[in-house]
Amino acid sequence: FTIDWALRLDALSAVMVFFVTFVGFLIHVYSIGYMHAESPRSYARYFAYLNLFMFAMLTLVLGANLLVLFVGWEGVGLCSYLLIGFYFEKDWCAAAGKKAFIVNRIGDFGFLLAIFLSFSVFGTVDIAGMQAVVAAEPSRVTPWATAIGLLLFVGAVGKSAQLPLYVWLPDAMAGPTPVSALIHAATMVTAGVYMVARTNFIYALSPEALLVVAVVGGVTAVFAATIGLAQNDIKKVLAYSTVSQLGYMFLGAGAGAFAAAIFHVFTHAFFKACLFLGSGSVIHACGGEQDMRKMGGLRAHMPRTYWTFVVATLALAGIPIFAGFFSKDEILGKVFAAGMADLGGFGNIYLALWVLGV
């Protein structure tokens, strides 16, 4: 039983590496100013965690087999715990970090079982090797495809905060605002979508697993958006919006539109990071206040933040000509097409999910 510490750069990982490093770099630059008031020890600790986070995320997206991917997967889980609980002397911050860590353990248990099962079925956990087995003798894999797909998806549900394991993500606001931008936009929460897209050849053999992905994604998208409507904390509104957008990505993946899902991961990374960094700017300007009911009329005082926020909001809302429109519209189109083509015999469910998505 040998596993190579191997990295794989292809079209999918290249897209992920590009925006993880690019958006991550911008968040690092922003953090220099945002964290300037911290003590030298806290400042150093913060950047050590942030860099470790980037290292773990790049390990995750470049892993050539499920085990290397899992090492990165656990690494981002550890770093999220360290960064969410960054102000650990405050009890609620420490509790939020622990909550994120524990909820993610539930998902990781499913992912580990998927790795074990994959090895027993495929005889390897190398992703290229697994694809070769599927191409050569699909009949050997088909009986197990649903079980492997669903166990992998349990891991994705934990990491990408889908129902019912979404509870940790809103509490992730306890860390510094740039951390929220990094976790919610560019890195950790999109790992689940990436993993489902990376193992798409398994899902292709199981219409049932695809349907579960689509239903969980579609329901989460609406569910989280309705919670977001009732929030007053500027960062929590964006947090629930992230859960909703991740639901959208899984809705696309569940319709077999993996490219559209990754496209939405890509566009979302930019506009959501912009919104979080903008909210950090607003919080700083308002002296640490995060309650939106106490804000208003900031346009005259913060014109740059105002305009960047407006553009990112229009992209998030899927208004035509902005990035969010193209990726969301493609997902909706593919879900509708899956319904019309009666994908896996579940056409009516996909059409219902399309209505939900719209």
Coordinates of C-alpha atoms in Angstrom, one line a residue:
F1 CA 0.0 0.0 0.0
T2 CA 1.9 3.1 -1.2
I3 CA 0.6 6.6 -1.6
D4 CA 2.8 9.2 -3.4
W5 CA 3.1 12.7 -2.0
A6 CA 2.1 13.9 -5.4
L7 CA 0.7 17.2 -6.7
R8 CA -1.4 17.6 -9.9
L9 CA -1.8 20.8 -11.9
D10 CA -4.6 20.6 -14.5
A11 CA -7.4 22.9 -15.7
L12 CA -9.4 22.5 -12.5
S13 CA -6.7 22.9 -10.0
A14 CA -5.2 25.8 -12.0
V15 CA -8.4 27.8 -11.7
M16 CA -8.5 27.2 -8.0
V17 CA -4.8 28.0 -7.5
F18 CA -5.2 31.2 -9.4
F19 CA -7.9 32.8 -7.4
V20 CA -6.8 31.3 -4.0
T21 CA -3.4 33.0 -4.4
F22 CA -4.7 36.2 -6.1
V23 CA -7.5 36.9 -3.7
G24 CA -5.4 35.6 -0.8
F25 CA -2.7 38.0 -1.7
L26 CA -5.1 41.0 -1.7
I27 CA -6.5 39.8 1.7
H28 CA -2.9 39.7 3.1
V29 CA -2.2 43.3 1.9
Y30 CA -5.5 44.5 3.4
S31 CA -4.6 42.7 6.7
I32 CA -1.5 44.8 7.1
G33 CA -3.6 47.9 7.6
Y34 CA -6.5 46.2 9.3
M35 CA -4.4 44.6 12.0
H36 CA -1.9 47.5 12.6
A37 CA -3.3 48.3 16.0
E38 CA -2.6 44.7 17.3
S39 CA 0.3 44.0 19.6
P40 CA 3.5 42.7 17.8
R41 CA 2.9 39.2 19.2
S42 CA -0.7 39.1 17.9
Y43 CA 0.3 40.6 14.6
A44 CA 3.0 37.9 14.1
R45 CA 0.6 35.1 15.2
Y46 CA -2.1 36.4 12.8
F47 CA 0.2 36.3 9.7
A48 CA 1.7 32.9 10.7
Y49 CA -1.9 31.5 10.8
L50 CA -2.9 33.2 7.5
N51 CA 0.1 31.8 5.6
L52 CA -0.4 28.4 7.1
F53 CA -4.0 28.6 5.8
M54 CA -2.8 29.4 2.3
F55 CA -0.3 26.5 2.4
A56 CA -3.1 24.1 3.5
M57 CA -5.5 25.3 0.9
L58 CA -2.9 25.0 -1.9
T59 CA -2.1 21.5 -0.7
L60 CA -5.8 20.7 -0.9
V61 CA -6.4 21.9 -4.4
L62 CA -3.1 20.5 -5.8
G63 CA -3.3 17.0 -4.2
A64 CA -3.1 14.3 -6.9
N65 CA -4.7 11.7 -4.6
L66 CA -7.4 11.7 -2.0
L67 CA -5.0 11.4 0.9
V68 CA -2.9 14.5 0.0
L69 CA -6.2 16.3 -0.6
F70 CA -7.3 15.1 2.9
V71 CA -4.1 16.5 4.5
G72 CA -4.9 19.9 3.0
W73 CA -8.5 19.4 4.0
E74 CA -7.5 18.9 7.7
G75 CA -5.0 21.8 7.4
V76 CA -7.7 24.3 6.5
G77 CA -9.9 22.9 9.3
L78 CA -7.1 23.5 11.8
C79 CA -6.3 27.0 10.5
S80 CA -10.0 28.0 10.5
Y81 CA -10.1 27.0 14.2
L82 CA -7.0 29.0 15.0
L83 CA -8.2 32.1 13.0
I84 CA -11.9 32.1 14.1
G85 CA -10.7 31.8 17.7
F86 CA -8.0 34.4 17.2
Y87 CA -9.2 36.6 20.0
F88 CA -9.2 33.6 22.3
E89 CA -9.3 35.6 25.5
K90 CA -12.9 36.4 24.7
D91 CA -15.0 33.3 25.6
W92 CA -17.4 33.6 22.6
C93 CA -14.6 33.8 20.1
A94 CA -12.9 30.7 21.6
A95 CA -16.3 28.9 21.6
A96 CA -16.9 29.8 17.9
G97 CA -13.5 28.3 17.0
K98 CA -14.3 25.1 18.8
K99 CA -17.7 24.9 17.2
A100 CA -16.2 25.2 13.7
F101 CA -13.6 22.5 14.5
I102 CA -16.2 20.0 16.0
V103 CA -18.8 20.5 13.2
N104 CA -16.1 19.9 10.6
R105 CA -15.0 16.7 12.4
I106 CA -18.5 15.2 11.6
G107 CA -18.0 15.9 7.9
D108 CA -14.4 14.7 7.9
F109 CA -15.6 11.4 9.3
G110 CA -17.6 10.9 6.2
F111 CA -14.7 11.9 4.0
L112 CA -12.4 9.4 5.7
L113 CA -14.9 6.6 5.2
A114 CA -15.1 7.5 1.5
I115 CA -11.3 7.3 1.2
F116 CA -11.3 3.8 2.9
L117 CA -14.2 2.6 0.7
S118 CA -12.5 4.1 -2.5
F119 CA -9.3 2.2 -1.7
S120 CA -11.2 -1.1 -1.3
V121 CA -13.1 -0.6 -4.5
F122 CA -10.5 1.0 -6.8
G123 CA -7.3 -0.5 -5.2
T124 CA -5.9 3.1 -5.2
V125 CA -6.7 6.5 -4.0
D126 CA -4.8 8.3 -6.8
I127 CA -7.4 10.3 -8.7
A128 CA -6.0 9.6 -12.1
G129 CA -5.8 5.9 -11.2
M130 CA -9.5 5.9 -10.0
Q131 CA -10.5 7.5 -13.3
A132 CA -8.7 4.9 -15.2
V133 CA -10.5 2.1 -13.3
V134 CA -13.9 3.8 -14.1
A135 CA -13.0 4.0 -17.8
A136 CA -11.7 0.4 -18.0
E137 CA -14.4 -1.4 -15.9
P138 CA -17.3 0.8 -14.8
S139 CA -19.3 -2.3 -13.7
R140 CA -16.8 -2.9 -10.9
V141 CA -17.4 0.6 -9.5
T142 CA -21.1 1.3 -10.2
P143 CA -22.5 -0.7 -7.3
W144 CA -20.4 1.3 -4.9
A145 CA -20.6 4.7 -6.6
T146 CA -23.7 5.9 -4.6
A147 CA -22.1 5.0 -1.3
I148 CA -18.7 6.6 -2.1
G149 CA -20.4 9.7 -3.6
L150 CA -22.7 10.2 -0.6
L151 CA -19.8 9.8 1.9
L152 CA -17.7 12.3 0.0
F153 CA -20.6 14.6 0.0
V154 CA -20.9 14.3 3.8
G155 CA -17.4 15.7 3.9
A156 CA -18.4 18.5 1.5
V157 CA -21.5 19.3 3.6
G158 CA -19.3 19.9 6.7
K159 CA -16.6 21.9 5.0
S160 CA -19.0 23.9 2.7
A161 CA -21.6 24.5 5.5
Q162 CA -24.7 22.9 3.9
L163 CA -27.8 21.7 5.8
P164 CA -27.6 20.4 8.5
L165 CA -23.9 21.3 9.2
Y166 CA -24.1 25.0 8.3
V167 CA -24.2 26.1 11.9
W168 CA -20.5 26.8 12.2
L169 CA -20.2 29.3 9.4
P170 CA -22.1 32.3 10.8
D171 CA -20.1 31.9 14.0
A172 CA -16.9 32.1 12.0
M173 CA -17.5 35.9 12.1
A174 CA -15.8 35.9 15.5
G175 CA -12.3 36.2 13.9
P176 CA -10.9 39.4 12.3
T177 CA -12.8 40.5 9.2
P178 CA -10.0 39.6 6.7
V179 CA -10.3 36.0 8.0
S180 CA -14.0 36.0 7.2
A181 CA -13.1 37.1 3.7
L182 CA -10.5 34.4 3.3
I183 CA -12.6 31.6 4.8
H184 CA -15.9 32.6 3.1
A185 CA -14.7 33.7 -0.2
A186 CA -11.5 32.4 -1.5
T187 CA -10.6 29.2 0.4
M188 CA -12.1 26.8 2.9
V189 CA -15.8 26.7 2.2
T190 CA -15.3 26.2 -1.5
A191 CA -13.2 23.1 -0.9
G192 CA -16.3 20.9 -0.7
V193 CA -17.5 22.1 -4.2
Y194 CA -13.9 21.5 -5.5
M195 CA -13.8 18.0 -4.1
V196 CA -17.2 17.1 -5.6
A197 CA -16.0 18.5 -9.0
R198 CA -12.7 16.7 -8.7
T199 CA -14.4 13.3 -8.2
N200 CA -17.1 13.9 -10.8
F201 CA -16.4 10.6 -12.5
I202 CA -17.8 8.8 -9.4
Y203 CA -21.0 11.0 -9.3
A204 CA -21.4 10.4 -13.1
L205 CA -22.1 6.7 -12.2
S206 CA -24.7 7.5 -9.6
P207 CA -27.8 9.6 -10.5
E208 CA -29.0 9.1 -6.9
A209 CA -25.9 10.7 -5.4
L210 CA -26.2 13.6 -7.9
L211 CA -29.8 14.2 -6.9
V212 CA -28.9 14.3 -3.2
V213 CA -26.2 16.9 -3.9
A214 CA -28.7 19.0 -5.9
V215 CA -31.5 18.8 -3.4
V216 CA -29.3 19.6 -0.4
G217 CA -27.8 22.5 -2.4
G218 CA -31.1 23.9 -3.6
V219 CA -32.8 23.7 -0.2
T220 CA -29.7 25.3 1.5
A221 CA -29.6 28.1 -1.0
V222 CA -33.2 29.2 -0.1
F223 CA -33.0 28.3 3.6
A224 CA -29.8 30.3 4.3
A225 CA -31.0 33.3 2.3
T226 CA -34.2 33.5 4.4
I227 CA -32.1 33.5 7.6
G228 CA -29.9 36.2 6.1
L229 CA -32.9 38.5 5.7
A230 CA -33.5 38.6 9.4
Q231 CA -29.9 39.4 10.5
N232 CA -28.7 42.8 11.8
D233 CA -25.0 42.1 12.0
I234 CA -23.3 43.3 8.8
K235 CA -21.0 40.3 8.7
K236 CA -23.7 37.7 9.5
V237 CA -25.7 38.9 6.6
L238 CA -22.7 38.1 4.4
A239 CA -22.1 34.8 6.2
Y240 CA -25.6 33.5 5.5
S241 CA -25.3 34.8 1.9
T242 CA -22.2 32.7 1.6
V243 CA -24.1 29.6 2.8
S244 CA -26.8 30.4 0.2
Q245 CA -24.2 30.8 -2.6
L246 CA -22.5 27.5 -1.7
G247 CA -26.0 25.9 -2.0
Y248 CA -26.2 27.3 -5.5
M249 CA -22.8 25.8 -6.4
F250 CA -23.9 22.3 -5.2
L251 CA -27.2 22.7 -7.1
G252 CA -25.1 23.2 -10.2
A253 CA -22.9 20.2 -9.4
G254 CA -25.9 18.1 -8.6
A255 CA -27.2 18.7 -12.1
G256 CA -24.0 17.4 -13.5
A257 CA -22.8 21.0 -14.4
F258 CA -19.5 20.8 -12.6
A259 CA -17.9 23.4 -14.8
A260 CA -20.7 25.9 -14.1
A261 CA -20.3 25.2 -10.3
I262 CA -16.6 25.9 -10.4
F263 CA -17.3 29.0 -12.5
H264 CA -19.6 30.3 -9.7
V265 CA -16.9 29.4 -7.1
F266 CA -14.5 31.6 -9.1
T267 CA -16.8 34.6 -9.5
H268 CA -18.1 34.3 -5.9
A269 CA -14.5 34.4 -4.6
F270 CA -14.1 37.9 -6.0
F271 CA -17.3 39.6 -5.2
K272 CA -17.7 38.0 -1.7
A273 CA -14.1 38.9 -0.7
C274 CA -14.8 42.5 -1.9
L275 CA -18.0 42.6 0.3
F276 CA -16.3 41.3 3.4
L277 CA -13.3 43.6 3.0
G278 CA -15.8 46.5 2.4
S279 CA -17.7 45.5 5.6
G280 CA -14.3 45.6 7.5
S281 CA -13.8 49.1 6.2
V282 CA -17.3 50.1 7.4
I283 CA -16.8 48.5 10.8
H284 CA -13.5 50.3 11.3
A285 CA -15.0 53.6 10.2
C286 CA -17.9 53.1 12.6
G287 CA -15.6 52.4 15.6
G288 CA -16.2 48.6 15.7
E289 CA -20.0 48.8 15.4
Q290 CA -21.4 45.9 13.4
D291 CA -25.2 46.5 13.8
M292 CA -26.6 47.7 10.5
R293 CA -29.5 49.4 12.2
K294 CA -27.1 52.0 13.5
M295 CA -25.5 52.7 10.1
G296 CA -26.6 54.8 7.2
G297 CA -25.6 57.9 5.2
L298 CA -22.0 56.5 4.9
R299 CA -21.8 57.2 1.1
A300 CA -20.6 60.8 1.6
H301 CA -18.0 59.8 4.1
M302 CA -16.7 56.6 2.4
P303 CA -17.2 57.0 -1.4
R304 CA -14.6 54.3 -2.4
T305 CA -16.1 51.7 -0.1
Y306 CA -19.6 52.7 -1.3
W307 CA -18.8 52.1 -4.9
T308 CA -16.9 48.9 -4.5
F309 CA -19.7 47.6 -2.2
V310 CA -22.3 48.5 -4.8
V311 CA -20.5 46.7 -7.7
A312 CA -19.9 43.6 -5.5
T313 CA -23.6 43.6 -4.4
L314 CA -24.9 43.8 -8.0
A315 CA -22.6 40.9 -8.8
L316 CA -23.9 38.9 -5.8
A317 CA -27.5 39.6 -6.8
G318 CA -26.9 38.2 -10.3
I319 CA -27.6 41.5 -12.1
P320 CA -26.7 41.2 -15.9
I321 CA -23.3 42.4 -17.1
F322 CA -21.8 41.6 -13.6
A323 CA -19.9 38.4 -13.0
G324 CA -22.5 36.8 -10.7
F325 CA -25.1 36.9 -13.5
F326 CA -23.1 34.7 -15.9
S327 CA -22.2 32.0 -13.4
K328 CA -25.7 31.8 -11.8
D329 CA -27.5 31.9 -15.1
E330 CA -25.4 29.0 -16.4
I331 CA -26.2 27.0 -13.2
L332 CA -29.9 27.7 -13.6
G333 CA -29.8 26.8 -17.3
K334 CA -28.0 23.5 -16.6
V335 CA -30.5 22.6 -13.9
F336 CA -33.4 23.3 -16.2
A337 CA -31.8 21.3 -18.9
A338 CA -31.3 18.4 -16.4
G339 CA -35.0 18.6 -15.7
M340 CA -36.0 18.6 -19.4
A341 CA -33.6 15.7 -20.1
D342 CA -35.1 13.8 -17.2
L343 CA -31.6 13.2 -15.7
G344 CA -31.5 9.9 -13.8
G345 CA -35.3 9.7 -14.1
F346 CA -35.6 12.6 -11.6
G347 CA -36.7 15.3 -14.2
N348 CA -39.6 16.7 -12.1
I349 CA -37.4 17.2 -9.0
Y350 CA -34.8 19.1 -11.1
L351 CA -37.5 21.3 -12.5
A352 CA -38.7 22.0 -8.9
L353 CA -35.1 22.8 -7.9
W354 CA -34.9 25.2 -10.9
V355 CA -38.0 27.0 -9.7
L356 CA -36.4 27.2 -6.2
G357 CA -33.1 28.5 -7.7
V358 CA -34.9 31.2 -9.7

